[in-house]
């Protein structure tokens, strides 16, 4: 199938109705540009002041009501509060000799630890078989996260005698909640902004046009972060929520402004005065921005359907950033365009300004004709490339990234390695992530001693168990508590398999006929249950997002084929980005470039988050491309001409937008948080594939192949669907 011999002509830019609300909004902002910009700056200051006033809190505590881990923790807290108290390990290590050779320094360190505020107990040190490593368990009277990172200085002061004696000190267990400093992503943000500026300069060819989308995006992201902080005064967001909101807000903020300013420059080139151009731009491209933002927001808010509060709130934080960014795109950007006017091309870095198209014979028109001539070849090549990227997906292993993935030389990594590498009872990889088994004796039909004996005998021989501590009865006699130490580390697949064995067979069989029930609890058990819950509910999230996106696109583009194709290709993009994550993080391909010391599993909630975000962002490009195709289709009814013209008009700006968003996301791979690295790389890969292979190869080739069938919609359905077009 090929286009007519005559070259594609540039579609007439539609005249936006001057009575539309968006047109009036854009025109108003252009007329009162200074006041609108001042109002946004005032909102920015107020948002940060409000964030500071409410005292935003962030934490990664995950609770699953009714789960084994939660039920066991509740039982333990009621019967033996001291056993369920928050705590961690202070690990001591010497390269030569024994820790006990420094007895005076060790005793002084233990005394200082006991004197720390909120410390309730410091256990006697457990020493390795060679004496080179020892650790003491420290208990606290409150959740460690509430103590804040500033408490690390108190720990360092308490352990100073040990350090001065030449003993290495590390902080293990849940002490990472205190010791790990909040991720400082300032360098990543600056890198992303710098890379975006370079791409904008190359795309627009003038300093003024390049700075507008960047500055407006920075203002909107600042307001978004302030609002997230204010909301965090009531709801506790995950620690990665601000970084996620920054990534999404900065990426879509620049993109939305880029699409608006590109259309604005085209109107100026066509002869409109600046204020008229702003009104028309906001009415036409602004509607596409609005639909795109709604699509992203729906995808992100669908995360609440998984029933996991932490995941839903991550989606809420990102949604806040997107909503604020869209509001800025429809008000602040028009104000900036109205203020700059025809001076948008001052300080040029190249001779010819770039708008939507360089003419009927530019490279994008020639490329569109080439795709139309060989649609099967382009579709096959694009599909094979994306499918190859998706292959590693089938070996994805979800899990939790433990302290063993922390940077080498950090106190948490040192503590993890010293415990894992040492020999003797109380040491080994599994000590870094033990299971606490709590047995409810309320309805026991045998004595507690008999239950303890059956537990010890039944669990000791279980494959994957390194050690089972002697069970002990709580002070009130209502529960029995023991610790099951795996032979492998917390993030190992074998530890996950052991958890399933213990919960499904080993513990129930050991307690059979005793009238009791056992619950595995602790951090590792909670993370594994969280992983299983996420895996179980991911299909629900996928189904909700797909159905919502399908319905939205069917209403907007008056077609059943276009939304079906869109959701199928977006699934393909998501699968490819998952595959790249598995290859890099799980298989270890290039993990050294990301500062990882070892291969790690895919963090359990990353695929769910990525699906919602990737789907939302990819729909942005789908809507911007299809809205241009639809404009020409409604004007001419010629599918080939519509697809070719839409591709030529949006190819340049979609490519530039993708480069900007990719640069922003890739800059966050320098974050110290491994989860942020995963999200950043996955999002960057998905944007690159979606904006190039999918949006510029697969979509047009399929639309050329399907012809007029692209726009098929049964008459009865057309009459019932609401009228909302872009």
Short mmCIF file of C-alpha atoms in Angstrom, two decimals, residues 208-515:
data_model
loop_
_atom_site.label_atom_id
_atom_site.label_comp_id
_atom_site.label_asym_id
_atom_site.label_seq_id
_atom_site.Cartn_x
_atom_site.Cartn_y
_atom_site.Cartn_z
CA UNK A 208 14.11 31.70 24.59
CA UNK A 209 12.07 28.80 23.19
CA UNK A 210 14.27 26.27 24.99
CA UNK A 211 14.02 27.95 28.38
CA UNK A 212 10.22 28.31 28.40
CA UNK A 213 9.32 24.60 28.76
CA UNK A 214 12.18 24.05 31.18
CA UNK A 215 11.34 26.93 33.52
CA UNK A 216 7.59 26.28 33.50
CA UNK A 217 8.21 22.59 34.23
CA UNK A 218 10.50 23.44 37.15
CA UNK A 219 7.87 25.74 38.65
CA UNK A 220 5.12 23.12 38.29
CA UNK A 221 7.32 20.37 39.73
CA UNK A 222 8.15 22.61 42.69
CA UNK A 223 4.47 23.23 43.35
CA UNK A 224 3.74 19.53 42.94
CA UNK A 225 6.41 18.55 45.46
CA UNK A 226 5.07 21.13 47.89
CA UNK A 227 1.55 19.73 47.57
CA UNK A 228 2.87 16.16 48.01
CA UNK A 229 4.62 17.34 51.18
CA UNK A 230 1.44 18.97 52.50
CA UNK A 231 -0.56 15.79 51.85
CA UNK A 232 2.25 13.82 53.54
CA UNK A 233 1.40 15.66 56.72
CA UNK A 234 -1.76 13.53 56.82
CA UNK A 235 -0.85 10.46 54.75
CA UNK A 236 2.50 8.72 55.01
CA UNK A 237 4.07 8.33 51.57
CA UNK A 238 6.91 5.96 50.73
CA UNK A 239 10.39 7.50 50.86
CA UNK A 240 10.69 7.22 47.08
CA UNK A 241 7.46 9.23 46.52
CA UNK A 242 9.13 12.68 46.15
CA UNK A 243 11.71 11.30 43.71
CA UNK A 244 9.01 9.56 41.69
CA UNK A 245 6.90 12.72 41.62
CA UNK A 246 9.93 14.72 40.48
CA UNK A 247 10.76 12.27 37.68
CA UNK A 248 7.21 12.12 36.35
CA UNK A 249 6.46 15.80 36.85
CA UNK A 250 9.64 17.01 35.21
CA UNK A 251 9.28 14.63 32.28
CA UNK A 252 5.64 15.31 31.42
CA UNK A 253 5.95 19.00 32.32
CA UNK A 254 8.63 19.59 29.71
CA UNK A 255 6.79 17.39 27.20
CA UNK A 256 3.45 19.18 27.57
CA UNK A 257 5.11 22.58 27.23
CA UNK A 258 7.09 21.31 24.24
CA UNK A 259 3.93 20.27 22.37
CA UNK A 260 2.21 23.57 23.13
CA UNK A 261 5.13 25.79 22.16
CA UNK A 262 5.70 23.83 18.96
CA UNK A 263 2.10 24.45 17.87
CA UNK A 264 2.36 28.10 18.99
CA UNK A 265 5.39 28.67 16.76
CA UNK A 266 3.57 27.07 13.84
CA UNK A 267 0.69 29.53 14.25
CA UNK A 268 3.18 32.42 14.36
CA UNK A 269 4.81 31.16 11.17
CA UNK A 270 1.34 30.95 9.58
CA UNK A 271 0.81 34.67 10.35
CA UNK A 272 -1.23 34.80 13.58
CA UNK A 273 -0.54 37.51 16.12
CA UNK A 274 0.87 36.14 19.42
CA UNK A 275 -2.30 36.41 21.53
CA UNK A 276 -4.43 34.77 18.86
CA UNK A 277 -1.80 32.06 18.49
CA UNK A 278 -1.82 31.41 22.24
CA UNK A 279 -5.61 31.06 22.34
CA UNK A 280 -5.71 28.69 19.38
CA UNK A 281 -2.79 26.67 20.76
CA UNK A 282 -4.43 26.20 24.15
CA UNK A 283 -7.74 25.23 22.54
CA UNK A 284 -6.27 22.65 20.16
CA UNK A 285 -3.06 21.25 21.67
CA UNK A 286 -4.27 22.06 25.17
CA UNK A 287 -7.11 19.60 24.76
CA UNK A 288 -4.64 16.87 23.79
CA UNK A 289 -2.60 17.76 26.90
CA UNK A 290 -5.73 17.52 29.03
CA UNK A 291 -6.69 14.10 27.66
CA UNK A 292 -3.12 12.86 28.05
CA UNK A 293 -2.93 14.03 31.66
CA UNK A 294 -6.27 12.40 32.48
CA UNK A 295 -5.00 9.14 30.98
CA UNK A 296 -1.82 9.22 33.07
CA UNK A 297 -3.79 10.09 36.21
CA UNK A 298 -6.27 7.25 35.67
CA UNK A 299 -3.42 4.78 35.17
CA UNK A 300 -1.64 5.94 38.32
CA UNK A 301 -4.73 6.07 40.53
CA UNK A 302 -5.66 2.55 39.43
CA UNK A 303 -2.84 1.40 41.69
CA UNK A 304 -5.25 1.82 44.61
CA UNK A 305 -7.16 -1.17 43.22
CA UNK A 306 -4.37 -3.49 44.37
CA UNK A 307 -5.43 -2.87 47.97
CA UNK A 308 -1.88 -2.04 49.08
CA UNK A 309 -1.79 1.38 50.72
CA UNK A 310 1.88 2.07 50.05
CA UNK A 311 1.52 1.36 46.31
CA UNK A 312 -1.67 3.37 46.00
CA UNK A 313 -0.08 6.36 47.71
CA UNK A 314 2.93 6.21 45.40
CA UNK A 315 0.47 6.49 42.53
CA UNK A 316 -1.27 9.37 44.32
CA UNK A 317 2.01 11.27 44.73
CA UNK A 318 2.79 10.89 41.03
CA UNK A 319 -0.78 11.86 40.12
CA UNK A 320 -0.49 15.07 42.14
CA UNK A 321 2.62 15.97 40.14
CA UNK A 322 0.87 15.22 36.82
CA UNK A 323 -2.26 17.21 37.72
CA UNK A 324 -0.24 20.25 38.81
CA UNK A 325 1.90 19.97 35.68
CA UNK A 326 -1.16 19.82 33.42
CA UNK A 327 -2.63 22.88 35.16
CA UNK A 328 0.65 24.72 34.55
CA UNK A 329 0.64 23.64 30.90
CA UNK A 330 -2.81 25.17 30.42
CA UNK A 331 -2.15 28.43 32.30
CA UNK A 332 1.51 29.13 33.04
CA UNK A 333 2.77 28.05 29.60
CA UNK A 334 0.20 30.22 27.74
CA UNK A 335 1.19 33.13 29.97
CA UNK A 336 4.87 32.58 29.13
CA UNK A 337 4.04 32.37 25.41
CA UNK A 338 1.98 35.55 25.63
CA UNK A 339 4.77 37.35 27.46
CA UNK A 340 7.49 36.28 25.02
CA UNK A 341 5.37 36.57 21.86
CA UNK A 342 7.39 36.82 18.67
CA UNK A 343 10.59 37.10 20.71
CA UNK A 344 10.41 33.30 21.02
CA UNK A 345 13.15 33.09 18.39
CA UNK A 346 15.62 35.50 19.95
CA UNK A 347 19.14 34.24 20.68
CA UNK A 348 19.00 31.64 17.94
CA UNK A 349 21.54 28.83 17.87
CA UNK A 350 20.66 27.95 14.28
CA UNK A 351 19.28 29.83 11.32
CA UNK A 352 15.84 28.29 10.77
CA UNK A 353 13.33 27.97 13.63
CA UNK A 354 11.58 24.63 14.01
CA UNK A 355 7.85 24.30 14.47
CA UNK A 356 5.63 21.35 13.55
CA UNK A 357 6.97 20.82 10.06
CA UNK A 358 9.67 22.09 7.78
CA UNK A 359 7.48 21.70 4.67
CA UNK A 360 6.01 19.07 2.36
CA UNK A 361 9.38 17.68 1.36
CA UNK A 362 11.12 17.42 4.73
CA UNK A 363 12.63 14.20 6.04
CA UNK A 364 9.55 13.21 8.03
CA UNK A 365 7.32 13.40 4.96
CA UNK A 366 9.78 11.25 3.04
CA UNK A 367 9.91 8.78 5.92
CA UNK A 368 6.09 8.62 6.05
CA UNK A 369 5.96 7.77 2.34
CA UNK A 370 8.60 5.07 2.88
CA UNK A 371 6.59 3.44 5.69
CA UNK A 372 3.46 3.60 3.53
CA UNK A 373 5.31 1.84 0.70
CA UNK A 374 6.66 -1.02 2.86
CA UNK A 375 4.34 -1.32 5.89
CA UNK A 376 4.90 -5.06 6.42
CA UNK A 377 8.67 -4.70 6.48
CA UNK A 378 8.56 -1.86 9.02
CA UNK A 379 6.03 -3.65 11.21
CA UNK A 380 8.01 -6.90 11.23
CA UNK A 381 11.31 -5.20 12.03
CA UNK A 382 9.81 -3.13 14.84
CA UNK A 383 7.91 -6.05 16.35
CA UNK A 384 10.95 -8.34 16.35
CA UNK A 385 13.12 -5.70 18.05
CA UNK A 386 10.62 -5.06 20.86
CA UNK A 387 9.89 -8.78 21.27
CA UNK A 388 13.60 -9.55 21.67
CA UNK A 389 13.83 -6.98 24.46
CA UNK A 390 10.88 -8.66 26.19
CA UNK A 391 12.36 -12.19 26.25
CA UNK A 392 14.09 -11.86 29.67
CA UNK A 393 10.69 -11.01 31.17
CA UNK A 394 9.87 -14.72 31.36
CA UNK A 395 12.60 -15.31 33.94
CA UNK A 396 11.66 -12.34 36.15
CA UNK A 397 12.02 -13.01 39.88
CA UNK A 398 10.36 -10.63 42.28
CA UNK A 399 11.81 -10.05 45.73
CA UNK A 400 13.10 -7.49 48.17
CA UNK A 401 16.48 -5.81 47.81
CA UNK A 402 18.35 -6.28 51.08
CA UNK A 403 21.34 -4.54 52.67
CA UNK A 404 23.70 -6.72 50.63
CA UNK A 405 22.98 -4.43 47.67
CA UNK A 406 24.00 -1.28 49.57
CA UNK A 407 27.15 0.54 48.39
CA UNK A 408 30.41 -1.16 49.36
CA UNK A 409 31.93 0.50 52.41
CA UNK A 410 28.62 1.68 53.86
CA UNK A 411 27.97 0.71 57.48
CA UNK A 412 24.90 -1.31 56.51
CA UNK A 413 26.78 -3.25 53.81
CA UNK A 414 29.71 -3.89 56.17
CA UNK A 415 27.38 -5.25 58.86
CA UNK A 416 25.63 -7.49 56.32
CA UNK A 417 28.87 -8.92 54.92
CA UNK A 418 30.54 -9.44 58.30
CA UNK A 419 27.57 -11.43 59.61
CA UNK A 420 27.12 -13.40 56.38
CA UNK A 421 30.81 -14.32 56.05
CA UNK A 422 31.50 -15.25 59.68
CA UNK A 423 31.18 -18.79 60.99
CA UNK A 424 29.58 -20.25 64.06
CA UNK A 425 26.10 -20.23 65.65
CA UNK A 426 24.39 -16.89 65.18
CA UNK A 427 26.19 -16.13 61.92
CA UNK A 428 25.70 -16.83 58.23
CA UNK A 429 23.68 -15.23 55.40
CA UNK A 430 20.31 -16.16 56.91
CA UNK A 431 21.00 -14.23 60.13
CA UNK A 432 20.52 -11.06 58.08
CA UNK A 433 16.89 -12.05 57.48
CA UNK A 434 15.57 -14.61 59.98
CA UNK A 435 11.95 -15.68 60.40
CA UNK A 436 10.27 -15.33 63.78
CA UNK A 437 7.75 -18.13 64.38
CA UNK A 438 4.95 -17.24 66.80
CA UNK A 439 2.65 -20.08 67.92
CA UNK A 440 -0.73 -19.23 69.42
CA UNK A 441 -1.30 -21.48 72.45
CA UNK A 442 -4.80 -20.18 73.25
CA UNK A 443 -6.50 -23.39 72.10
CA UNK A 444 -3.63 -25.84 72.61
CA UNK A 445 -4.64 -29.44 73.37
CA UNK A 446 -1.13 -30.42 74.50
CA UNK A 447 1.47 -28.82 76.74
CA UNK A 448 3.70 -25.98 75.55
CA UNK A 449 6.78 -28.20 76.06
CA UNK A 450 5.36 -30.82 73.73
CA UNK A 451 4.57 -28.18 71.11
CA UNK A 452 8.13 -26.86 71.43
CA UNK A 453 9.57 -30.35 70.99
CA UNK A 454 7.50 -31.00 67.86
CA UNK A 455 8.53 -27.65 66.41
CA UNK A 456 12.22 -28.26 66.99
CA UNK A 457 12.07 -31.76 65.55
CA UNK A 458 9.88 -30.83 62.60
CA UNK A 459 11.72 -27.70 61.49
CA UNK A 460 15.36 -28.59 62.13
CA UNK A 461 15.46 -31.11 59.31
CA UNK A 462 13.65 -28.90 56.80
CA UNK A 463 15.68 -28.26 53.68
CA UNK A 464 16.99 -24.69 53.65
CA UNK A 465 16.89 -24.21 57.44
CA UNK A 466 20.29 -23.45 58.97
CA UNK A 467 19.20 -23.29 62.59
CA UNK A 468 16.16 -23.22 64.87
CA UNK A 469 16.54 -21.50 68.22
CA UNK A 470 15.05 -23.28 71.28
CA UNK A 471 11.36 -22.25 71.53
CA UNK A 472 10.45 -20.21 74.59
CA UNK A 473 7.11 -19.37 76.14
CA UNK A 474 6.05 -15.73 76.53
CA UNK A 475 5.74 -14.32 80.05
CA UNK A 476 1.94 -14.67 79.95
CA UNK A 477 2.16 -18.24 78.63
CA UNK A 478 -0.08 -17.51 75.63
CA UNK A 479 2.44 -17.83 72.79
CA UNK A 480 5.53 -19.81 71.93
CA UNK A 481 8.34 -18.00 70.11
CA UNK A 482 11.28 -19.37 68.12
CA UNK A 483 13.59 -18.07 65.41
CA UNK A 484 14.10 -19.95 62.14
CA UNK A 485 17.36 -18.99 60.43
CA UNK A 486 17.50 -19.72 56.66
CA UNK A 487 20.68 -21.02 55.08
CA UNK A 488 20.55 -18.23 52.49
CA UNK A 489 20.24 -14.44 52.49
CA UNK A 490 16.96 -12.49 52.51
CA UNK A 491 16.87 -11.72 48.77
CA UNK A 492 17.80 -15.26 47.70
CA UNK A 493 15.24 -17.28 45.73
CA UNK A 494 15.95 -20.19 48.09
CA UNK A 495 14.80 -18.11 51.06
CA UNK A 496 11.54 -17.38 49.27
CA UNK A 497 11.10 -21.10 48.57
CA UNK A 498 11.81 -21.88 52.24
CA UNK A 499 9.14 -19.40 53.32
CA UNK A 500 6.59 -21.18 51.13
CA UNK A 501 7.67 -24.57 52.49
CA UNK A 502 7.39 -23.41 56.09
CA UNK A 503 3.99 -21.78 55.71
CA UNK A 504 2.42 -24.46 53.47
CA UNK A 505 3.77 -27.70 54.91
CA UNK A 506 6.52 -27.71 57.56
CA UNK A 507 4.86 -25.59 60.27
CA UNK A 508 1.31 -26.96 59.78
CA UNK A 509 2.63 -30.55 59.90
CA UNK A 510 4.72 -29.88 63.01
CA UNK A 511 1.69 -28.41 64.81
CA UNK A 512 -0.86 -30.89 63.51
CA UNK A 513 -3.06 -32.27 66.28
CA UNK A 514 -1.87 -29.74 68.90
CA UNK A 515 -4.77 -27.30 68.54
#
